PDB file of C-alpha atoms in Angstrom:
ATOM      1  CA  UNK R 499      58.700 -40.646 -17.537  1.00  0.00           C
ATOM      2  CA  UNK R 500      59.085 -44.410 -18.195  1.00  0.00           C
ATOM      3  CA  UNK R 501      55.890 -44.403 -20.271  1.00  0.00           C
ATOM      4  CA  UNK R 502      57.017 -41.366 -22.291  1.00  0.00           C
ATOM      5  CA  UNK R 503      60.413 -42.958 -22.898  1.00  0.00           C
ATOM      6  CA  UNK R 504      58.815 -46.205 -24.021  1.00  0.00           C
ATOM      7  CA  UNK R 505      56.551 -44.426 -26.512  1.00  0.00           C
ATOM      8  CA  UNK R 506      59.400 -42.293 -27.804  1.00  0.00           C
ATOM      9  CA  UNK R 507      61.562 -45.370 -28.341  1.00  0.00           C
ATOM     10  CA  UNK R 508      58.719 -47.168 -30.095  1.00  0.00           C
ATOM     11  CA  UNK R 509      58.139 -44.189 -32.393  1.00  0.00           C
ATOM     12  CA  UNK R 510      61.807 -44.125 -33.347  1.00  0.00           C
ATOM     13  CA  UNK R 511      61.877 -47.886 -33.965  1.00  0.00           C
ATOM     14  CA  UNK R 512      58.756 -47.818 -36.139  1.00  0.00           C
ATOM     15  CA  UNK R 513      59.950 -44.784 -38.058  1.00  0.00           C
ATOM     16  CA  UNK R 514      63.340 -46.410 -38.730  1.00  0.00           C
ATOM     17  CA  UNK R 515      61.641 -49.642 -39.758  1.00  0.00           C
ATOM     18  CA  UNK R 516      59.309 -47.793 -42.130  1.00  0.00           C
ATOM     19  CA  UNK R 517      62.222 -45.909 -43.674  1.00  0.00           C
ATOM     20  CA  UNK R 518      64.605 -48.917 -43.956  1.00  0.00           C
ATOM     21  CA  UNK R 519      65.670 -49.826 -47.518  1.00  0.00           C
ATOM     22  CA  UNK R 520      64.630 -53.110 -49.078  1.00  0.00           C
ATOM     23  CA  UNK R 521      67.007 -56.070 -48.928  1.00  0.00           C
ATOM     24  CA  UNK R 522      69.843 -55.993 -51.471  1.00  0.00           C
ATOM     25  CA  UNK R 523      68.494 -59.150 -53.120  1.00  0.00           C
ATOM     26  CA  UNK R 524      65.189 -57.422 -54.016  1.00  0.00           C
ATOM     27  CA  UNK R 525      64.737 -56.399 -57.646  1.00  0.00           C
ATOM     28  CA  UNK R 526      65.253 -52.733 -58.397  1.00  0.00           C
ATOM     29  CA  UNK R 527      61.569 -52.257 -59.216  1.00  0.00           C
ATOM     30  CA  UNK R 528      60.564 -53.629 -55.808  1.00  0.00           C
ATOM     31  CA  UNK R 529      63.045 -51.372 -54.061  1.00  0.00           C
ATOM     32  CA  UNK R 530      61.572 -48.369 -55.800  1.00  0.00           C
ATOM     33  CA  UNK R 531      58.042 -49.377 -54.850  1.00  0.00           C
ATOM     34  CA  UNK R 532      58.983 -49.808 -51.220  1.00  0.00           C
ATOM     35  CA  UNK R 533      61.024 -46.656 -50.909  1.00  0.00           C
ATOM     36  CA  UNK R 534      58.679 -44.870 -52.610  1.00  0.00           C
ATOM     37  CA  UNK R 535      57.719 -42.502 -54.911  1.00  0.00           C
ATOM     38  CA  UNK R 536      53.994 -42.164 -54.472  1.00  0.00           C
ATOM     39  CA  UNK R 537      53.725 -44.175 -51.260  1.00  0.00           C
ATOM     40  CA  UNK R 538      51.765 -42.216 -48.662  1.00  0.00           C
ATOM     41  CA  UNK R 539      53.855 -41.335 -45.619  1.00  0.00           C
ATOM     42  CA  UNK R 540      52.793 -42.880 -42.327  1.00  0.00           C
ATOM     43  CA  UNK R 541      51.129 -40.545 -39.849  1.00  0.00           C
ATOM     44  CA  UNK R 542      53.806 -41.723 -37.443  1.00  0.00           C
ATOM     45  CA  UNK R 543      56.226 -39.590 -39.476  1.00  0.00           C
ATOM     46  CA  UNK R 544      53.804 -36.989 -40.828  1.00  0.00           C
ATOM     47  CA  UNK R 545      52.332 -35.894 -37.494  1.00  0.00           C
ATOM     48  CA  UNK R 546      55.662 -35.024 -35.795  1.00  0.00           C
ATOM     49  CA  UNK R 547      56.825 -33.333 -39.000  1.00  0.00           C
ATOM     50  CA  UNK R 548      53.606 -31.309 -39.183  1.00  0.00           C
ATOM     51  CA  UNK R 549      53.534 -30.646 -35.434  1.00  0.00           C
ATOM     52  CA  UNK R 550      49.760 -31.198 -35.429  1.00  0.00           C
ATOM     53  CA  UNK R 551      47.641 -34.270 -34.696  1.00  0.00           C
ATOM     54  CA  UNK R 552      44.281 -33.875 -36.463  1.00  0.00           C
ATOM     55  CA  UNK R 553      41.525 -35.451 -34.372  1.00  0.00           C
ATOM     56  CA  UNK R 554      38.020 -36.046 -35.744  1.00  0.00           C
ATOM     57  CA  UNK R 555      35.505 -35.784 -32.906  1.00  0.00           C
ATOM     58  CA  UNK R 556      31.772 -35.140 -32.632  1.00  0.00           C
ATOM     59  CA  UNK R 557      31.857 -32.948 -29.517  1.00  0.00           C
ATOM     60  CA  UNK R 558      28.407 -34.169 -28.443  1.00  0.00           C
ATOM     61  CA  UNK R 559      29.084 -37.256 -26.359  1.00  0.00           C
ATOM     62  CA  UNK R 560      29.932 -36.586 -22.733  1.00  0.00           C
ATOM     63  CA  UNK R 561      31.911 -37.792 -20.854  1.00  0.00           C
ATOM     64  CA  UNK R 562      34.100 -38.651 -23.857  1.00  0.00           C
ATOM     65  CA  UNK R 563      33.924 -35.524 -26.030  1.00  0.00           C
ATOM     66  CA  UNK R 564      32.085 -32.247 -25.500  1.00  0.00           C
ATOM     67  CA  UNK R 565      32.333 -28.951 -27.364  1.00  0.00           C
ATOM     68  CA  UNK R 566      31.556 -26.157 -24.913  1.00  0.00           C
ATOM     69  CA  UNK R 567      29.419 -23.680 -26.874  1.00  0.00           C
ATOM     70  CA  UNK R 568      30.412 -20.775 -24.656  1.00  0.00           C
ATOM     71  CA  UNK R 569      34.183 -21.215 -24.901  1.00  0.00           C
ATOM     72  CA  UNK R 570      34.500 -23.148 -28.169  1.00  0.00           C
ATOM     73  CA  UNK R 571      36.793 -25.608 -26.401  1.00  0.00           C
ATOM     74  CA  UNK R 572      36.604 -29.390 -26.464  1.00  0.00           C
ATOM     75  CA  UNK R 573      36.654 -31.303 -23.194  1.00  0.00           C
ATOM     76  CA  UNK R 574      36.222 -34.920 -22.129  1.00  0.00           C
ATOM     77  CA  UNK R 575      37.974 -38.189 -21.369  1.00  0.00           C
ATOM     78  CA  UNK R 576      39.078 -38.740 -24.964  1.00  0.00           C
ATOM     79  CA  UNK R 577      40.040 -35.085 -25.403  1.00  0.00           C
ATOM     80  CA  UNK R 578      42.490 -35.555 -22.526  1.00  0.00           C
ATOM     81  CA  UNK R 579      43.724 -38.704 -24.233  1.00  0.00           C
ATOM     82  CA  UNK R 580      44.115 -36.858 -27.541  1.00  0.00           C
ATOM     83  CA  UNK R 581      46.309 -34.299 -25.818  1.00  0.00           C
ATOM     84  CA  UNK R 582      48.474 -37.096 -24.415  1.00  0.00           C
ATOM     85  CA  UNK R 583      48.779 -38.826 -27.785  1.00  0.00           C
ATOM     86  CA  UNK R 584      49.709 -35.580 -29.527  1.00  0.00           C
ATOM     87  CA  UNK R 585      52.328 -34.787 -26.882  1.00  0.00           C
ATOM     88  CA  UNK R 586      53.884 -38.233 -27.292  1.00  0.00           C
ATOM     89  CA  UNK R 587      54.303 -37.414 -31.006  1.00  0.00           C
ATOM     90  CA  UNK R 588      55.810 -33.947 -30.374  1.00  0.00           C
ATOM     91  CA  UNK R 589      52.632 -32.362 -31.695  1.00  0.00           C
ATOM     92  CA  UNK R 590      49.554 -30.491 -30.544  1.00  0.00           C
ATOM     93  CA  UNK R 591      45.970 -31.654 -31.175  1.00  0.00           C
ATOM     94  CA  UNK R 592      43.696 -29.902 -33.657  1.00  0.00           C
ATOM     95  CA  UNK R 593      40.076 -30.974 -33.428  1.00  0.00           C
ATOM     96  CA  UNK R 594      38.136 -31.529 -36.639  1.00  0.00           C
ATOM     97  CA  UNK R 595      34.374 -31.298 -36.158  1.00  0.00           C
ATOM     98  CA  UNK R 596      32.413 -34.251 -37.500  1.00  0.00           C
ATOM     99  CA  UNK R 597      29.126 -36.070 -36.914  1.00  0.00           C
ATOM    100  CA  UNK R 598      28.361 -39.718 -36.217  1.00  0.00           C
ATOM    101  CA  UNK R 599      27.072 -40.197 -39.742  1.00  0.00           C
ATOM    102  CA  UNK R 600      30.183 -38.588 -41.310  1.00  0.00           C
ATOM    103  CA  UNK R 601      32.880 -39.817 -38.927  1.00  0.00           C
ATOM    104  CA  UNK R 602      34.096 -42.825 -40.926  1.00  0.00           C
ATOM    105  CA  UNK R 603      33.964 -40.945 -44.240  1.00  0.00           C
ATOM    106  CA  UNK R 604      35.894 -37.978 -42.825  1.00  0.00           C
ATOM    107  CA  UNK R 605      38.623 -40.253 -41.455  1.00  0.00           C
ATOM    108  CA  UNK R 606      38.836 -42.292 -44.656  1.00  0.00           C
ATOM    109  CA  UNK R 607      39.048 -39.116 -46.751  1.00  0.00           C
ATOM    110  CA  UNK R 608      42.096 -37.919 -44.808  1.00  0.00           C
ATOM    111  CA  UNK R 609      40.466 -35.000 -43.017  1.00  0.00           C
ATOM    112  CA  UNK R 610      42.019 -36.254 -39.786  1.00  0.00           C
ATOM    113  CA  UNK R 611      44.664 -38.662 -38.510  1.00  0.00           C
ATOM    114  CA  UNK R 612      42.502 -40.356 -35.879  1.00  0.00           C
ATOM    115  CA  UNK R 613      38.890 -40.364 -34.672  1.00  0.00           C
ATOM    116  CA  UNK R 614      38.320 -40.113 -30.926  1.00  0.00           C
ATOM    117  CA  UNK R 615      35.398 -39.524 -28.599  1.00  0.00           C
ATOM    118  CA  UNK R 616      33.512 -42.608 -27.441  1.00  0.00           C
ATOM    119  CA  UNK R 617      33.722 -44.401 -30.780  1.00  0.00           C
ATOM    120  CA  UNK R 618      32.280 -47.919 -30.634  1.00  0.00           C
ATOM    121  CA  UNK R 619      33.888 -50.748 -32.564  1.00  0.00           C
ATOM    122  CA  UNK R 620      31.437 -52.138 -35.125  1.00  0.00           C
ATOM    123  CA  UNK R 621      31.952 -54.499 -38.031  1.00  0.00           C
ATOM    124  CA  UNK R 622      30.507 -52.051 -40.609  1.00  0.00           C
ATOM    125  CA  UNK R 623      32.976 -49.392 -39.431  1.00  0.00           C
ATOM    126  CA  UNK R 624      35.806 -51.939 -39.419  1.00  0.00           C
ATOM    127  CA  UNK R 625      35.289 -52.455 -43.149  1.00  0.00           C
ATOM    128  CA  UNK R 626      36.456 -48.885 -43.750  1.00  0.00           C
ATOM    129  CA  UNK R 627      38.795 -48.003 -40.863  1.00  0.00           C
ATOM    130  CA  UNK R 628      41.084 -49.745 -38.394  1.00  0.00           C
ATOM    131  CA  UNK R 629      40.578 -49.717 -34.637  1.00  0.00           C
ATOM    132  CA  UNK R 630      43.046 -49.467 -31.801  1.00  0.00           C
ATOM    133  CA  UNK R 631      43.049 -51.697 -28.777  1.00  0.00           C
ATOM    134  CA  UNK R 632      39.834 -51.065 -26.796  1.00  0.00           C
ATOM    135  CA  UNK R 633      39.835 -48.445 -24.065  1.00  0.00           C
ATOM    136  CA  UNK R 634      36.752 -49.788 -22.261  1.00  0.00           C
ATOM    137  CA  UNK R 635      33.803 -52.166 -22.560  1.00  0.00           C
ATOM    138  CA  UNK R 636      30.285 -50.794 -22.818  1.00  0.00           C
ATOM    139  CA  UNK R 637      26.787 -51.630 -24.039  1.00  0.00           C
ATOM    140  CA  UNK R 638      23.343 -50.181 -24.689  1.00  0.00           C
ATOM    141  CA  UNK R 639      21.204 -49.599 -21.614  1.00  0.00           C
ATOM    142  CA  UNK R 640      18.190 -47.388 -20.863  1.00  0.00           C
ATOM    143  CA  UNK R 641      18.025 -44.009 -19.164  1.00  0.00           C
ATOM    144  CA  UNK R 642      14.700 -42.566 -18.043  1.00  0.00           C
ATOM    145  CA  UNK R 643      13.130 -40.311 -15.443  1.00  0.00           C
ATOM    146  CA  UNK R 644      13.831 -41.836 -12.039  1.00  0.00           C
ATOM    147  CA  UNK R 645      10.108 -41.952 -11.268  1.00  0.00           C
ATOM    148  CA  UNK R 646       9.618 -44.208 -14.308  1.00  0.00           C
ATOM    149  CA  UNK R 647      12.683 -46.425 -14.180  1.00  0.00           C
ATOM    150  CA  UNK R 648      10.749 -49.528 -13.041  1.00  0.00           C
ATOM    151  CA  UNK R 649       8.696 -49.314 -16.268  1.00  0.00           C
ATOM    152  CA  UNK R 650      11.688 -49.630 -18.608  1.00  0.00           C
ATOM    153  CA  UNK R 651      13.780 -52.529 -17.355  1.00  0.00           C
ATOM    154  CA  UNK R 652      13.505 -54.722 -20.455  1.00  0.00           C
ATOM    155  CA  UNK R 653      13.212 -54.255 -24.196  1.00  0.00           C
ATOM    156  CA  UNK R 654       9.718 -55.733 -24.007  1.00  0.00           C
ATOM    157  CA  UNK R 655       8.683 -53.097 -21.475  1.00  0.00           C
ATOM    158  CA  UNK R 656      10.208 -50.325 -23.570  1.00  0.00           C
ATOM    159  CA  UNK R 657       8.791 -51.394 -26.928  1.00  0.00           C
ATOM    160  CA  UNK R 658       5.137 -50.765 -26.137  1.00  0.00           C
ATOM    161  CA  UNK R 659       2.532 -48.463 -27.681  1.00  0.00           C
ATOM    162  CA  UNK R 660       2.401 -45.196 -25.766  1.00  0.00           C
ATOM    163  CA  UNK R 661       6.135 -45.124 -25.030  1.00  0.00           C
ATOM    164  CA  UNK R 662       8.324 -42.563 -26.804  1.00  0.00           C
ATOM    165  CA  UNK R 663      11.897 -43.702 -27.324  1.00  0.00           C
ATOM    166  CA  UNK R 664      14.263 -40.888 -28.253  1.00  0.00           C
ATOM    167  CA  UNK R 665      17.501 -41.367 -30.173  1.00  0.00           C
ATOM    168  CA  UNK R 666      20.265 -39.306 -31.769  1.00  0.00           C
ATOM    169  CA  UNK R 667      20.879 -39.938 -35.481  1.00  0.00           C
ATOM    170  CA  UNK R 668      23.714 -41.524 -37.399  1.00  0.00           C
ATOM    171  CA  UNK R 669      25.404 -43.808 -34.912  1.00  0.00           C
ATOM    172  CA  UNK R 670      25.043 -47.070 -33.035  1.00  0.00           C
ATOM    173  CA  UNK R 671      22.242 -45.701 -30.835  1.00  0.00           C
ATOM    174  CA  UNK R 672      19.962 -45.205 -33.841  1.00  0.00           C
ATOM    175  CA  UNK R 673      21.017 -48.552 -35.300  1.00  0.00           C
ATOM    176  CA  UNK R 674      20.114 -50.344 -32.052  1.00  0.00           C
ATOM    177  CA  UNK R 675      16.819 -48.499 -31.609  1.00  0.00           C
ATOM    178  CA  UNK R 676      15.634 -49.167 -35.174  1.00  0.00           C
ATOM    179  CA  UNK R 677      16.487 -52.843 -34.805  1.00  0.00           C
ATOM    180  CA  UNK R 678      14.470 -53.269 -31.594  1.00  0.00           C
ATOM    181  CA  UNK R 679      11.722 -50.639 -31.484  1.00  0.00           C
ATOM    182  CA  UNK R 680       8.706 -51.785 -33.499  1.00  0.00           C
ATOM    183  CA  UNK R 681       5.633 -50.751 -31.486  1.00  0.00           C
ATOM    184  CA  UNK R 682       6.788 -47.766 -29.408  1.00  0.00           C
ATOM    185  CA  UNK R 683       7.168 -44.332 -30.997  1.00  0.00           C
ATOM    186  CA  UNK R 684      10.724 -43.626 -32.148  1.00  0.00           C
ATOM    187  CA  UNK R 685      11.659 -39.938 -32.002  1.00  0.00           C
ATOM    188  CA  UNK R 686      14.898 -38.805 -33.652  1.00  0.00           C
ATOM    189  CA  UNK R 687      16.424 -35.769 -31.954  1.00  0.00           C
ATOM    190  CA  UNK R 688      19.255 -34.159 -33.923  1.00  0.00           C
ATOM    191  CA  UNK R 689      21.174 -32.619 -31.005  1.00  0.00           C
ATOM    192  CA  UNK R 690      22.809 -35.127 -28.690  1.00  0.00           C
ATOM    193  CA  UNK R 691      23.787 -32.352 -26.263  1.00  0.00           C
ATOM    194  CA  UNK R 692      20.119 -31.531 -25.478  1.00  0.00           C
ATOM    195  CA  UNK R 693      18.512 -34.934 -25.994  1.00  0.00           C
ATOM    196  CA  UNK R 694      18.326 -35.740 -22.281  1.00  0.00           C
ATOM    197  CA  UNK R 695      16.442 -32.498 -21.637  1.00  0.00           C
ATOM    198  CA  UNK R 696      13.674 -33.955 -23.795  1.00  0.00           C
ATOM    199  CA  UNK R 697      13.228 -36.819 -21.341  1.00  0.00           C
ATOM    200  CA  UNK R 698      13.274 -34.491 -18.329  1.00  0.00           C
ATOM    201  CA  UNK R 699      10.636 -32.263 -19.970  1.00  0.00           C
ATOM    202  CA  UNK R 700       8.388 -35.260 -20.684  1.00  0.00           C
ATOM    203  CA  UNK R 701       8.619 -34.993 -24.465  1.00  0.00           C
ATOM    204  CA  UNK R 702      10.201 -38.467 -24.503  1.00  0.00           C
ATOM    205  CA  UNK R 703      10.223 -41.345 -22.046  1.00  0.00           C
ATOM    206  CA  UNK R 704      13.435 -43.273 -22.477  1.00  0.00           C
ATOM    207  CA  UNK R 705      16.690 -43.396 -24.407  1.00  0.00           C
ATOM    208  CA  UNK R 706      18.986 -46.354 -24.955  1.00  0.00           C
ATOM    209  CA  UNK R 707      22.636 -45.443 -25.201  1.00  0.00           C
ATOM    210  CA  UNK R 708      25.987 -46.637 -23.896  1.00  0.00           C
ATOM    211  CA  UNK R 709      26.169 -47.339 -20.185  1.00  0.00           C
ATOM    212  CA  UNK R 710      29.042 -44.895 -19.718  1.00  0.00           C
ATOM    213  CA  UNK R 711      26.928 -42.057 -21.085  1.00  0.00           C
ATOM    214  CA  UNK R 712      23.875 -43.004 -19.010  1.00  0.00           C
ATOM    215  CA  UNK R 713      25.958 -42.979 -15.838  1.00  0.00           C
ATOM    216  CA  UNK R 714      27.356 -39.548 -16.637  1.00  0.00           C
ATOM    217  CA  UNK R 715      24.010 -38.029 -17.632  1.00  0.00           C
ATOM    218  CA  UNK R 716      22.367 -39.402 -14.486  1.00  0.00           C
ATOM    219  CA  UNK R 717      25.137 -37.761 -12.469  1.00  0.00           C
ATOM    220  CA  UNK R 718      24.561 -34.306 -13.954  1.00  0.00           C
ATOM    221  CA  UNK R 719      20.758 -34.674 -14.195  1.00  0.00           C
ATOM    222  CA  UNK R 720      19.370 -35.886 -10.835  1.00  0.00           C
ATOM    223  CA  UNK R 721      15.940 -36.332 -12.453  1.00  0.00           C
ATOM    224  CA  UNK R 722      17.309 -39.163 -14.614  1.00  0.00           C
ATOM    225  CA  UNK R 723      18.375 -42.664 -13.640  1.00  0.00           C
ATOM    226  CA  UNK R 724      20.677 -45.042 -15.483  1.00  0.00           C
ATOM    227  CA  UNK R 725      18.909 -48.401 -15.649  1.00  0.00           C
ATOM    228  CA  UNK R 726      21.029 -51.519 -14.931  1.00  0.00           C
ATOM    229  CA  UNK R 727      24.247 -50.077 -16.477  1.00  0.00           C
ATOM    230  CA  UNK R 728      26.180 -53.070 -15.134  1.00  0.00           C
ATOM    231  CA  UNK R 729      23.980 -55.396 -17.196  1.00  0.00           C
ATOM    232  CA  UNK R 730      23.473 -53.671 -20.560  1.00  0.00           C
ATOM    233  CA  UNK R 731      21.448 -55.170 -23.392  1.00  0.00           C
ATOM    234  CA  UNK R 732      24.528 -55.491 -25.602  1.00  0.00           C
ATOM    235  CA  UNK R 733      28.296 -55.849 -25.466  1.00  0.00           C
ATOM    236  CA  UNK R 734      30.516 -53.319 -27.181  1.00  0.00           C
ATOM    237  CA  UNK R 735      33.962 -51.778 -26.870  1.00  0.00           C
ATOM    238  CA  UNK R 736      35.220 -48.226 -27.250  1.00  0.00           C
ATOM    239  CA  UNK R 737      38.405 -47.565 -29.182  1.00  0.00           C
ATOM    240  CA  UNK R 738      40.091 -45.053 -31.482  1.00  0.00           C
ATOM    241  CA  UNK R 739      39.689 -45.279 -35.238  1.00  0.00           C
ATOM    242  CA  UNK R 740      42.636 -44.789 -37.597  1.00  0.00           C
ATOM    243  CA  UNK R 741      42.894 -44.951 -41.396  1.00  0.00           C
ATOM    244  CA  UNK R 742      43.316 -48.364 -42.967  1.00  0.00           C
ATOM    245  CA  UNK R 743      46.689 -49.257 -44.438  1.00  0.00           C
ATOM    246  CA  UNK R 744      48.916 -47.313 -42.026  1.00  0.00           C
ATOM    247  CA  UNK R 745      50.449 -50.219 -40.097  1.00  0.00           C
ATOM    248  CA  UNK R 746      53.172 -48.139 -38.440  1.00  0.00           C
ATOM    249  CA  UNK R 747      50.757 -45.578 -36.991  1.00  0.00           C
ATOM    250  CA  UNK R 748      48.260 -48.245 -35.964  1.00  0.00           C
ATOM    251  CA  UNK R 749      50.984 -50.146 -34.099  1.00  0.00           C
ATOM    252  CA  UNK R 750      52.055 -46.976 -32.294  1.00  0.00           C
ATOM    253  CA  UNK R 751      48.493 -46.069 -31.281  1.00  0.00           C
ATOM    254  CA  UNK R 752      47.933 -49.636 -30.060  1.00  0.00           C
ATOM    255  CA  UNK R 753      51.017 -49.503 -27.867  1.00  0.00           C
ATOM    256  CA  UNK R 754      50.037 -46.076 -26.525  1.00  0.00           C
ATOM    257  CA  UNK R 755      46.508 -47.267 -25.671  1.00  0.00           C
ATOM    258  CA  UNK R 756      47.880 -50.426 -24.065  1.00  0.00           C
ATOM    259  CA  UNK R 757      50.110 -48.400 -21.771  1.00  0.00           C
ATOM    260  CA  UNK R 758      47.432 -45.809 -20.936  1.00  0.00           C
ATOM    261  CA  UNK R 759      44.865 -48.465 -20.024  1.00  0.00           C
ATOM    262  CA  UNK R 760      47.298 -50.369 -17.831  1.00  0.00           C
ATOM    263  CA  UNK R 761      49.204 -47.609 -16.026  1.00  0.00           C
ATOM    264  CA  UNK R 762      46.103 -45.834 -14.681  1.00  0.00           C
ATOM    265  CA  UNK R 763      46.108 -42.905 -17.129  1.00  0.00           C
ATOM    266  CA  UNK R 764      42.796 -43.658 -18.827  1.00  0.00           C
ATOM    267  CA  UNK R 765      41.116 -44.670 -15.568  1.00  0.00           C
ATOM    268  CA  UNK R 766      42.157 -41.405 -13.936  1.00  0.00           C
ATOM    269  CA  UNK R 767      40.574 -39.345 -16.716  1.00  0.00           C
ATOM    270  CA  UNK R 768      37.323 -41.342 -16.446  1.00  0.00           C
ATOM    271  CA  UNK R 769      37.198 -40.958 -12.686  1.00  0.00           C
ATOM    272  CA  UNK R 770      37.755 -37.218 -12.987  1.00  0.00           C
ATOM    273  CA  UNK R 771      34.658 -36.926 -15.175  1.00  0.00           C
ATOM    274  CA  UNK R 772      32.544 -39.275 -13.083  1.00  0.00           C
ATOM    275  CA  UNK R 773      33.107 -37.513  -9.749  1.00  0.00           C
TER     276      UNK R 773
END
């Protein structure tokens, strides 16, 4: 209740601030520009008015976002978070399907209000969108058949002739693999929901993805082992992406994330998926 009240108060304060008239000393032209004819309304006002929070998500990245093909419903840690964010804005979430290669473009084009679902902060993405406070730290680490895990401890061991490294296209996994795999065979698999089955079946040997995903996939696939997830090859952070230029909405999302990551809300959703 305290958290909901805090967010509600913040939303009201930001909305009032955004709508406040310019100072009386400002020239008339400046007042008109600020009040605005033609100025795009903040999502902080538009979402409650619309009653819908549009969430871009890939649906292929458990435990953060997963589209169940049998029910057509989205589930995951960040889907739970999207429901909480929408509720705090007196709205309901509507999920907009996207891919890793289209995610930034879809958000920038206004197809959604926010992008959620295990999105990593990167500098190329930050040139086009803004990011919230991080929800968790992460990094690229290998996952392989448990019988082979001793063979793939280092990048040098992985990048050898005769090894098949599998990767999903369009995101940071492919970027990392192409930067480091020079001698091993790199196999691009278009479906991130079935990519781990390729390793189990022996059609690939290893994948390098975020430690959170390797832990989850090892949990649901006993044949696979997450390799040193506590010591990944890289450092990265997960966050939510919002359109550039909407300071009021960005501030609200930041405050919401800050509360959720400090009052146990986000941790509880992660633990539920990792059981």
